[in-house]
């Protein structure tokens, strides 16, 4: 009732479609939302659509920017995922590569914990904020997987290298308590250096995939006479430095970058609703009596 009121809708009869996330994610959480939504759709005889959580992140970029047309490339970066995808249409994705171990958001959170940052809104935003005051070249860290030419990601090695550097620096302050952060400038330099290398890994992978898709006449023929497009989506896409650095790379390589506003990068109801709009427009609909959620739900292949 509260959702209807905030939407200036007086009755559920004014709603045409009900949707719910069916995966991937924590099964117990998915089941609560899916079951309730399915019951509403069944009781009120509404169309029902099961939503793929990661697909919704990709599709909401089209809600935020109507100029973004299929096909487009998506870089999905979040706390649990780091993936490159060809988005060919609603329900039609081609997986190009993903993380072999840790996702980018997870790495940011771990780095923030190692720095003992106060993070009421999450480790990523806290690290991004303190990095503004640091020297990104102050601490040497390895850029992951520079020897590999593929579309996969890995942040476990960077996390470990960062932990070692933090430990080394903390050892130079023998009176530092375990829960006490390093001096402000050292923490800022560490944060800035971590962020620079984390983003360098993203830029390496995008440069490779741009070269790869340049040899894909089918992908480029579908773009007609427009420049190829990439959407940066997921919770970590709210990071301003990532947006700025990838925007510069894309401009230099002749790609148009689209990024939803920060409120649509993190998990939100709008992306689920928009995904339902995209799918119902194409005639997709699911049985509301099917409440079996998918904790693991791979993207559909091309």
PDB file of C-alpha atoms in Angstrom, residues 39-288:
ATOM      1  CA  UNK A  39       0.716 -14.270  -4.911  1.00  0.00           C
ATOM      2  CA  UNK A  40      -0.245 -10.680  -5.761  1.00  0.00           C
ATOM      3  CA  UNK A  41      -0.115 -11.374  -9.505  1.00  0.00           C
ATOM      4  CA  UNK A  42      -2.197 -14.529  -9.138  1.00  0.00           C
ATOM      5  CA  UNK A  43      -4.782 -12.937  -6.825  1.00  0.00           C
ATOM      6  CA  UNK A  44      -5.262  -9.870  -9.035  1.00  0.00           C
ATOM      7  CA  UNK A  45      -4.864 -11.674 -12.379  1.00  0.00           C
ATOM      8  CA  UNK A  46      -1.880  -9.613 -13.493  1.00  0.00           C
ATOM      9  CA  UNK A  47       0.918 -10.471 -15.896  1.00  0.00           C
ATOM     10  CA  UNK A  48       3.944 -11.742 -13.996  1.00  0.00           C
ATOM     11  CA  UNK A  49       7.642 -11.530 -14.946  1.00  0.00           C
ATOM     12  CA  UNK A  50      10.593 -13.238 -13.270  1.00  0.00           C
ATOM     13  CA  UNK A  51      13.601 -10.919 -13.251  1.00  0.00           C
ATOM     14  CA  UNK A  52      17.294 -11.770 -13.480  1.00  0.00           C
ATOM     15  CA  UNK A  53      19.073  -9.486 -11.000  1.00  0.00           C
ATOM     16  CA  UNK A  54      22.192  -8.896 -13.116  1.00  0.00           C
ATOM     17  CA  UNK A  55      20.193  -8.428 -16.313  1.00  0.00           C
ATOM     18  CA  UNK A  56      18.198  -5.740 -14.498  1.00  0.00           C
ATOM     19  CA  UNK A  57      21.428  -3.889 -13.716  1.00  0.00           C
ATOM     20  CA  UNK A  58      22.297  -3.924 -17.431  1.00  0.00           C
ATOM     21  CA  UNK A  59      18.863  -2.949 -18.693  1.00  0.00           C
ATOM     22  CA  UNK A  60      18.360  -0.033 -16.306  1.00  0.00           C
ATOM     23  CA  UNK A  61      21.064   1.808 -18.252  1.00  0.00           C
ATOM     24  CA  UNK A  62      18.503   2.026 -21.086  1.00  0.00           C
ATOM     25  CA  UNK A  63      15.936   3.509 -18.687  1.00  0.00           C
ATOM     26  CA  UNK A  64      18.458   6.147 -17.608  1.00  0.00           C
ATOM     27  CA  UNK A  65      19.599   6.871 -21.171  1.00  0.00           C
ATOM     28  CA  UNK A  66      17.060   6.139 -23.961  1.00  0.00           C
ATOM     29  CA  UNK A  67      19.773   6.695 -26.591  1.00  0.00           C
ATOM     30  CA  UNK A  68      21.414   3.420 -25.542  1.00  0.00           C
ATOM     31  CA  UNK A  69      20.352   0.894 -28.157  1.00  0.00           C
ATOM     32  CA  UNK A  70      20.967  -2.825 -28.564  1.00  0.00           C
ATOM     33  CA  UNK A  71      23.477  -4.267 -29.048  1.00  0.00           C
ATOM     34  CA  UNK A  72      25.816  -2.787 -26.472  1.00  0.00           C
ATOM     35  CA  UNK A  73      28.633  -3.924 -24.258  1.00  0.00           C
ATOM     36  CA  UNK A  74      28.120  -3.963 -20.484  1.00  0.00           C
ATOM     37  CA  UNK A  75      30.738  -3.834 -17.754  1.00  0.00           C
ATOM     38  CA  UNK A  76      28.994  -4.993 -14.588  1.00  0.00           C
ATOM     39  CA  UNK A  77      30.902  -4.165 -11.402  1.00  0.00           C
ATOM     40  CA  UNK A  78      29.481  -4.830  -7.954  1.00  0.00           C
ATOM     41  CA  UNK A  79      30.291  -6.368  -4.611  1.00  0.00           C
ATOM     42  CA  UNK A  80      29.815  -9.888  -5.908  1.00  0.00           C
ATOM     43  CA  UNK A  81      30.274  -9.637  -9.661  1.00  0.00           C
ATOM     44  CA  UNK A  82      32.694  -8.309 -12.261  1.00  0.00           C
ATOM     45  CA  UNK A  83      31.597  -9.266 -15.779  1.00  0.00           C
ATOM     46  CA  UNK A  84      31.807  -8.236 -19.419  1.00  0.00           C
ATOM     47  CA  UNK A  85      28.719  -8.976 -21.504  1.00  0.00           C
ATOM     48  CA  UNK A  86      27.390  -8.393 -24.985  1.00  0.00           C
ATOM     49  CA  UNK A  87      23.804  -7.211 -24.518  1.00  0.00           C
ATOM     50  CA  UNK A  88      21.888  -8.186 -27.637  1.00  0.00           C
ATOM     51  CA  UNK A  89      18.351  -7.702 -26.332  1.00  0.00           C
ATOM     52  CA  UNK A  90      16.169  -8.311 -23.294  1.00  0.00           C
ATOM     53  CA  UNK A  91      16.875 -11.891 -22.262  1.00  0.00           C
ATOM     54  CA  UNK A  92      19.697 -12.172 -24.814  1.00  0.00           C
ATOM     55  CA  UNK A  93      23.223 -11.839 -23.463  1.00  0.00           C
ATOM     56  CA  UNK A  94      26.589 -13.221 -24.471  1.00  0.00           C
ATOM     57  CA  UNK A  95      29.036 -13.704 -21.601  1.00  0.00           C
ATOM     58  CA  UNK A  96      32.565 -12.569 -22.494  1.00  0.00           C
ATOM     59  CA  UNK A  97      34.359 -12.846 -19.175  1.00  0.00           C
ATOM     60  CA  UNK A  98      34.071 -12.553 -15.412  1.00  0.00           C
ATOM     61  CA  UNK A  99      36.027 -12.615 -12.203  1.00  0.00           C
ATOM     62  CA  UNK A 100      38.138 -15.674 -11.489  1.00  0.00           C
ATOM     63  CA  UNK A 101      38.065 -15.000  -7.749  1.00  0.00           C
ATOM     64  CA  UNK A 102      37.105 -11.717  -6.079  1.00  0.00           C
ATOM     65  CA  UNK A 103      34.871  -9.005  -7.472  1.00  0.00           C
ATOM     66  CA  UNK A 104      35.890  -5.339  -7.584  1.00  0.00           C
ATOM     67  CA  UNK A 105      33.430  -4.243  -4.894  1.00  0.00           C
ATOM     68  CA  UNK A 106      34.647  -6.983  -2.577  1.00  0.00           C
ATOM     69  CA  UNK A 107      38.243  -5.833  -3.104  1.00  0.00           C
ATOM     70  CA  UNK A 108      37.323  -2.227  -2.276  1.00  0.00           C
ATOM     71  CA  UNK A 109      35.565  -3.346   0.921  1.00  0.00           C
ATOM     72  CA  UNK A 110      38.538  -5.465   1.983  1.00  0.00           C
ATOM     73  CA  UNK A 111      40.982  -2.622   1.335  1.00  0.00           C
ATOM     74  CA  UNK A 112      38.833  -0.268   3.413  1.00  0.00           C
ATOM     75  CA  UNK A 113      38.794  -2.746   6.302  1.00  0.00           C
ATOM     76  CA  UNK A 114      42.584  -3.108   6.147  1.00  0.00           C
ATOM     77  CA  UNK A 115      42.857   0.677   6.422  1.00  0.00           C
ATOM     78  CA  UNK A 116      40.453   0.636   9.406  1.00  0.00           C
ATOM     79  CA  UNK A 117      38.214   3.170   7.665  1.00  0.00           C
ATOM     80  CA  UNK A 118      34.905   4.133   9.212  1.00  0.00           C
ATOM     81  CA  UNK A 119      32.448   2.983   6.567  1.00  0.00           C
ATOM     82  CA  UNK A 120      28.799   3.643   7.515  1.00  0.00           C
ATOM     83  CA  UNK A 121      27.781   3.550   3.831  1.00  0.00           C
ATOM     84  CA  UNK A 122      30.204   0.817   2.760  1.00  0.00           C
ATOM     85  CA  UNK A 123      33.916   0.323   2.304  1.00  0.00           C
ATOM     86  CA  UNK A 124      33.968   1.388  -1.332  1.00  0.00           C
ATOM     87  CA  UNK A 125      32.649   4.942  -0.814  1.00  0.00           C
ATOM     88  CA  UNK A 126      34.902   5.378   2.238  1.00  0.00           C
ATOM     89  CA  UNK A 127      38.013   4.373   0.295  1.00  0.00           C
ATOM     90  CA  UNK A 128      37.031   6.518  -2.688  1.00  0.00           C
ATOM     91  CA  UNK A 129      36.646   9.541  -0.405  1.00  0.00           C
ATOM     92  CA  UNK A 130      39.995   9.231   1.373  1.00  0.00           C
ATOM     93  CA  UNK A 131      41.782   8.476  -1.921  1.00  0.00           C
ATOM     94  CA  UNK A 132      41.018  12.036  -3.048  1.00  0.00           C
ATOM     95  CA  UNK A 133      43.652  13.263  -0.594  1.00  0.00           C
ATOM     96  CA  UNK A 134      46.324  10.723  -1.597  1.00  0.00           C
ATOM     97  CA  UNK A 135      49.133  10.267  -4.089  1.00  0.00           C
ATOM     98  CA  UNK A 136      48.142   7.409  -6.378  1.00  0.00           C
ATOM     99  CA  UNK A 137      51.800   6.723  -7.233  1.00  0.00           C
ATOM    100  CA  UNK A 138      53.047   6.618  -3.643  1.00  0.00           C
ATOM    101  CA  UNK A 139      52.688   2.858  -3.191  1.00  0.00           C
ATOM    102  CA  UNK A 140      53.740   0.289  -5.784  1.00  0.00           C
ATOM    103  CA  UNK A 141      51.122  -2.412  -6.359  1.00  0.00           C
ATOM    104  CA  UNK A 142      50.876  -4.976  -9.189  1.00  0.00           C
ATOM    105  CA  UNK A 143      48.230  -4.554 -11.867  1.00  0.00           C
ATOM    106  CA  UNK A 144      46.458  -7.932 -12.044  1.00  0.00           C
ATOM    107  CA  UNK A 145      46.854 -10.312 -14.993  1.00  0.00           C
ATOM    108  CA  UNK A 146      48.733  -7.973 -17.320  1.00  0.00           C
ATOM    109  CA  UNK A 147      50.259 -11.015 -19.027  1.00  0.00           C
ATOM    110  CA  UNK A 148      46.850 -12.459 -19.939  1.00  0.00           C
ATOM    111  CA  UNK A 149      44.924 -11.362 -23.005  1.00  0.00           C
ATOM    112  CA  UNK A 150      41.320 -12.255 -22.235  1.00  0.00           C
ATOM    113  CA  UNK A 151      38.157 -10.804 -20.740  1.00  0.00           C
ATOM    114  CA  UNK A 152      38.475 -12.231 -17.226  1.00  0.00           C
ATOM    115  CA  UNK A 153      39.192 -10.345 -14.014  1.00  0.00           C
ATOM    116  CA  UNK A 154      41.051 -11.144 -10.806  1.00  0.00           C
ATOM    117  CA  UNK A 155      41.383  -9.045  -7.673  1.00  0.00           C
ATOM    118  CA  UNK A 156      42.611 -11.641  -5.159  1.00  0.00           C
ATOM    119  CA  UNK A 157      46.283 -10.922  -5.942  1.00  0.00           C
ATOM    120  CA  UNK A 158      45.818  -7.174  -5.603  1.00  0.00           C
ATOM    121  CA  UNK A 159      44.032  -7.670  -2.282  1.00  0.00           C
ATOM    122  CA  UNK A 160      46.911  -9.755  -0.968  1.00  0.00           C
ATOM    123  CA  UNK A 161      49.585  -7.327  -2.199  1.00  0.00           C
ATOM    124  CA  UNK A 162      47.700  -4.459  -0.594  1.00  0.00           C
ATOM    125  CA  UNK A 163      47.440  -6.345   2.703  1.00  0.00           C
ATOM    126  CA  UNK A 164      51.200  -6.914   2.705  1.00  0.00           C
ATOM    127  CA  UNK A 165      51.940  -3.236   2.067  1.00  0.00           C
ATOM    128  CA  UNK A 166      49.563  -2.176   4.844  1.00  0.00           C
ATOM    129  CA  UNK A 167      51.174  -4.660   7.233  1.00  0.00           C
ATOM    130  CA  UNK A 168      54.657  -3.391   6.323  1.00  0.00           C
ATOM    131  CA  UNK A 169      53.674   0.202   6.996  1.00  0.00           C
ATOM    132  CA  UNK A 170      51.851  -0.622  10.220  1.00  0.00           C
ATOM    133  CA  UNK A 171      55.011  -2.373  11.460  1.00  0.00           C
ATOM    134  CA  UNK A 172      56.818   0.980  11.339  1.00  0.00           C
ATOM    135  CA  UNK A 173      54.402   2.296  13.986  1.00  0.00           C
ATOM    136  CA  UNK A 174      54.938  -0.102  16.924  1.00  0.00           C
ATOM    137  CA  UNK A 175      52.611   1.837  19.238  1.00  0.00           C
ATOM    138  CA  UNK A 176      49.684   1.682  16.815  1.00  0.00           C
ATOM    139  CA  UNK A 177      46.700  -0.169  18.274  1.00  0.00           C
ATOM    140  CA  UNK A 178      45.180  -2.956  16.170  1.00  0.00           C
ATOM    141  CA  UNK A 179      41.938  -1.055  15.535  1.00  0.00           C
ATOM    142  CA  UNK A 180      43.717   2.271  15.011  1.00  0.00           C
ATOM    143  CA  UNK A 181      44.243   3.542  11.435  1.00  0.00           C
ATOM    144  CA  UNK A 182      47.560   4.631  10.001  1.00  0.00           C
ATOM    145  CA  UNK A 183      48.303   8.380   9.834  1.00  0.00           C
ATOM    146  CA  UNK A 184      45.889  10.164   7.501  1.00  0.00           C
ATOM    147  CA  UNK A 185      48.303  10.865   4.636  1.00  0.00           C
ATOM    148  CA  UNK A 186      49.672   7.318   4.584  1.00  0.00           C
ATOM    149  CA  UNK A 187      46.126   5.931   4.537  1.00  0.00           C
ATOM    150  CA  UNK A 188      45.187   8.324   1.748  1.00  0.00           C
ATOM    151  CA  UNK A 189      48.238   7.346  -0.317  1.00  0.00           C
ATOM    152  CA  UNK A 190      47.452   3.664   0.149  1.00  0.00           C
ATOM    153  CA  UNK A 191      43.820   4.198  -0.845  1.00  0.00           C
ATOM    154  CA  UNK A 192      44.717   6.238  -3.920  1.00  0.00           C
ATOM    155  CA  UNK A 193      47.321   3.695  -5.027  1.00  0.00           C
ATOM    156  CA  UNK A 194      44.902   0.812  -4.584  1.00  0.00           C
ATOM    157  CA  UNK A 195      42.219   2.610  -6.584  1.00  0.00           C
ATOM    158  CA  UNK A 196      44.603   3.496  -9.413  1.00  0.00           C
ATOM    159  CA  UNK A 197      45.672  -0.139  -9.849  1.00  0.00           C
ATOM    160  CA  UNK A 198      42.143  -1.525  -9.476  1.00  0.00           C
ATOM    161  CA  UNK A 199      40.957   0.781 -12.249  1.00  0.00           C
ATOM    162  CA  UNK A 200      44.022   0.018 -14.389  1.00  0.00           C
ATOM    163  CA  UNK A 201      42.864  -3.618 -14.422  1.00  0.00           C
ATOM    164  CA  UNK A 202      39.437  -2.537 -15.679  1.00  0.00           C
ATOM    165  CA  UNK A 203      41.042  -0.389 -18.375  1.00  0.00           C
ATOM    166  CA  UNK A 204      43.277  -3.255 -19.513  1.00  0.00           C
ATOM    167  CA  UNK A 205      40.268  -5.536 -19.920  1.00  0.00           C
ATOM    168  CA  UNK A 206      38.212  -2.929 -21.739  1.00  0.00           C
ATOM    169  CA  UNK A 207      41.074  -2.179 -24.118  1.00  0.00           C
ATOM    170  CA  UNK A 208      41.311  -5.877 -24.906  1.00  0.00           C
ATOM    171  CA  UNK A 209      37.581  -6.335 -25.457  1.00  0.00           C
ATOM    172  CA  UNK A 210      37.440  -3.227 -27.661  1.00  0.00           C
ATOM    173  CA  UNK A 211      40.096  -4.814 -29.879  1.00  0.00           C
ATOM    174  CA  UNK A 212      38.247  -8.127 -29.791  1.00  0.00           C
ATOM    175  CA  UNK A 213      34.913  -6.664 -30.827  1.00  0.00           C
ATOM    176  CA  UNK A 214      36.550  -4.611 -33.565  1.00  0.00           C
ATOM    177  CA  UNK A 215      36.999  -7.974 -35.295  1.00  0.00           C
ATOM    178  CA  UNK A 216      33.345  -8.923 -34.756  1.00  0.00           C
ATOM    179  CA  UNK A 217      31.541  -7.668 -37.874  1.00  0.00           C
ATOM    180  CA  UNK A 218      28.224  -9.016 -36.623  1.00  0.00           C
ATOM    181  CA  UNK A 219      28.318  -6.901 -33.449  1.00  0.00           C
ATOM    182  CA  UNK A 220      29.323  -3.764 -35.290  1.00  0.00           C
ATOM    183  CA  UNK A 221      26.887  -4.288 -38.157  1.00  0.00           C
ATOM    184  CA  UNK A 222      24.060  -4.287 -35.636  1.00  0.00           C
ATOM    185  CA  UNK A 223      25.119  -0.891 -34.370  1.00  0.00           C
ATOM    186  CA  UNK A 224      24.366   0.427 -37.878  1.00  0.00           C
ATOM    187  CA  UNK A 225      26.171   3.724 -38.363  1.00  0.00           C
ATOM    188  CA  UNK A 226      26.420   4.646 -34.690  1.00  0.00           C
ATOM    189  CA  UNK A 227      29.469   4.505 -32.485  1.00  0.00           C
ATOM    190  CA  UNK A 228      29.616   1.347 -30.383  1.00  0.00           C
ATOM    191  CA  UNK A 229      28.234   1.722 -26.882  1.00  0.00           C
ATOM    192  CA  UNK A 230      29.160   0.411 -23.452  1.00  0.00           C
ATOM    193  CA  UNK A 231      27.147   0.639 -20.231  1.00  0.00           C
ATOM    194  CA  UNK A 232      28.934   0.753 -16.887  1.00  0.00           C
ATOM    195  CA  UNK A 233      26.503  -0.750 -14.369  1.00  0.00           C
ATOM    196  CA  UNK A 234      26.330  -2.225 -10.869  1.00  0.00           C
ATOM    197  CA  UNK A 235      26.905  -0.733  -7.437  1.00  0.00           C
ATOM    198  CA  UNK A 236      30.593   0.063  -7.993  1.00  0.00           C
ATOM    199  CA  UNK A 237      29.667   2.114 -11.075  1.00  0.00           C
ATOM    200  CA  UNK A 238      28.702   4.877  -8.640  1.00  0.00           C
ATOM    201  CA  UNK A 239      32.434   5.482  -8.039  1.00  0.00           C
ATOM    202  CA  UNK A 240      33.286   8.858  -9.597  1.00  0.00           C
ATOM    203  CA  UNK A 241      36.937   8.036 -10.314  1.00  0.00           C
ATOM    204  CA  UNK A 242      35.985   4.851 -12.144  1.00  0.00           C
ATOM    205  CA  UNK A 243      33.424   6.776 -14.186  1.00  0.00           C
ATOM    206  CA  UNK A 244      35.956   9.480 -15.055  1.00  0.00           C
ATOM    207  CA  UNK A 245      38.822   7.167 -16.004  1.00  0.00           C
ATOM    208  CA  UNK A 246      36.675   4.834 -18.102  1.00  0.00           C
ATOM    209  CA  UNK A 247      34.976   7.780 -19.790  1.00  0.00           C
ATOM    210  CA  UNK A 248      38.388   9.041 -20.925  1.00  0.00           C
ATOM    211  CA  UNK A 249      39.370   5.590 -22.201  1.00  0.00           C
ATOM    212  CA  UNK A 250      36.112   5.146 -24.107  1.00  0.00           C
ATOM    213  CA  UNK A 251      36.351   8.568 -25.693  1.00  0.00           C
ATOM    214  CA  UNK A 252      39.894   7.838 -26.852  1.00  0.00           C
ATOM    215  CA  UNK A 253      38.804   4.509 -28.336  1.00  0.00           C
ATOM    216  CA  UNK A 254      35.696   5.832 -30.090  1.00  0.00           C
ATOM    217  CA  UNK A 255      33.093   4.256 -27.779  1.00  0.00           C
ATOM    218  CA  UNK A 256      30.119   5.965 -26.141  1.00  0.00           C
ATOM    219  CA  UNK A 257      29.941   5.305 -22.385  1.00  0.00           C
ATOM    220  CA  UNK A 258      26.603   5.299 -20.584  1.00  0.00           C
ATOM    221  CA  UNK A 259      26.396   5.190 -16.794  1.00  0.00           C
ATOM    222  CA  UNK A 260      23.157   5.315 -14.782  1.00  0.00           C
ATOM    223  CA  UNK A 261      22.948   7.896 -11.987  1.00  0.00           C
ATOM    224  CA  UNK A 262      24.333   6.597  -8.674  1.00  0.00           C
ATOM    225  CA  UNK A 263      20.857   5.905  -7.267  1.00  0.00           C
ATOM    226  CA  UNK A 264      20.253   3.457 -10.117  1.00  0.00           C
ATOM    227  CA  UNK A 265      23.663   1.777  -9.811  1.00  0.00           C
ATOM    228  CA  UNK A 266      23.098   0.191  -6.431  1.00  0.00           C
ATOM    229  CA  UNK A 267      20.293  -2.368  -6.048  1.00  0.00           C
ATOM    230  CA  UNK A 268      16.926  -0.670  -6.521  1.00  0.00           C
ATOM    231  CA  UNK A 269      13.322  -1.373  -7.424  1.00  0.00           C
ATOM    232  CA  UNK A 270      13.412   0.751 -10.580  1.00  0.00           C
ATOM    233  CA  UNK A 271      15.780  -1.657 -12.329  1.00  0.00           C
ATOM    234  CA  UNK A 272      13.449  -4.584 -11.593  1.00  0.00           C
ATOM    235  CA  UNK A 273      10.413  -2.676 -12.845  1.00  0.00           C
ATOM    236  CA  UNK A 274      12.209  -1.480 -15.993  1.00  0.00           C
ATOM    237  CA  UNK A 275      13.443  -4.972 -16.763  1.00  0.00           C
ATOM    238  CA  UNK A 276       9.815  -6.121 -16.590  1.00  0.00           C
ATOM    239  CA  UNK A 277       8.813  -3.365 -19.011  1.00  0.00           C
ATOM    240  CA  UNK A 278      11.529  -4.429 -21.469  1.00  0.00           C
ATOM    241  CA  UNK A 279      10.463  -8.080 -21.305  1.00  0.00           C
ATOM    242  CA  UNK A 280       6.677  -7.712 -21.280  1.00  0.00           C
ATOM    243  CA  UNK A 281       6.965  -5.437 -24.341  1.00  0.00           C
ATOM    244  CA  UNK A 282       8.502  -8.397 -26.170  1.00  0.00           C
ATOM    245  CA  UNK A 283       5.783 -10.746 -24.980  1.00  0.00           C
ATOM    246  CA  UNK A 284       7.680 -12.400 -22.123  1.00  0.00           C
ATOM    247  CA  UNK A 285       5.514 -13.517 -19.214  1.00  0.00           C
ATOM    248  CA  UNK A 286       5.901 -16.164 -16.525  1.00  0.00           C
ATOM    249  CA  UNK A 287       3.549 -18.333 -14.520  1.00  0.00           C
ATOM    250  CA  UNK A 288       2.910 -16.724 -11.109  1.00  0.00           C
TER     251      UNK A 288
END
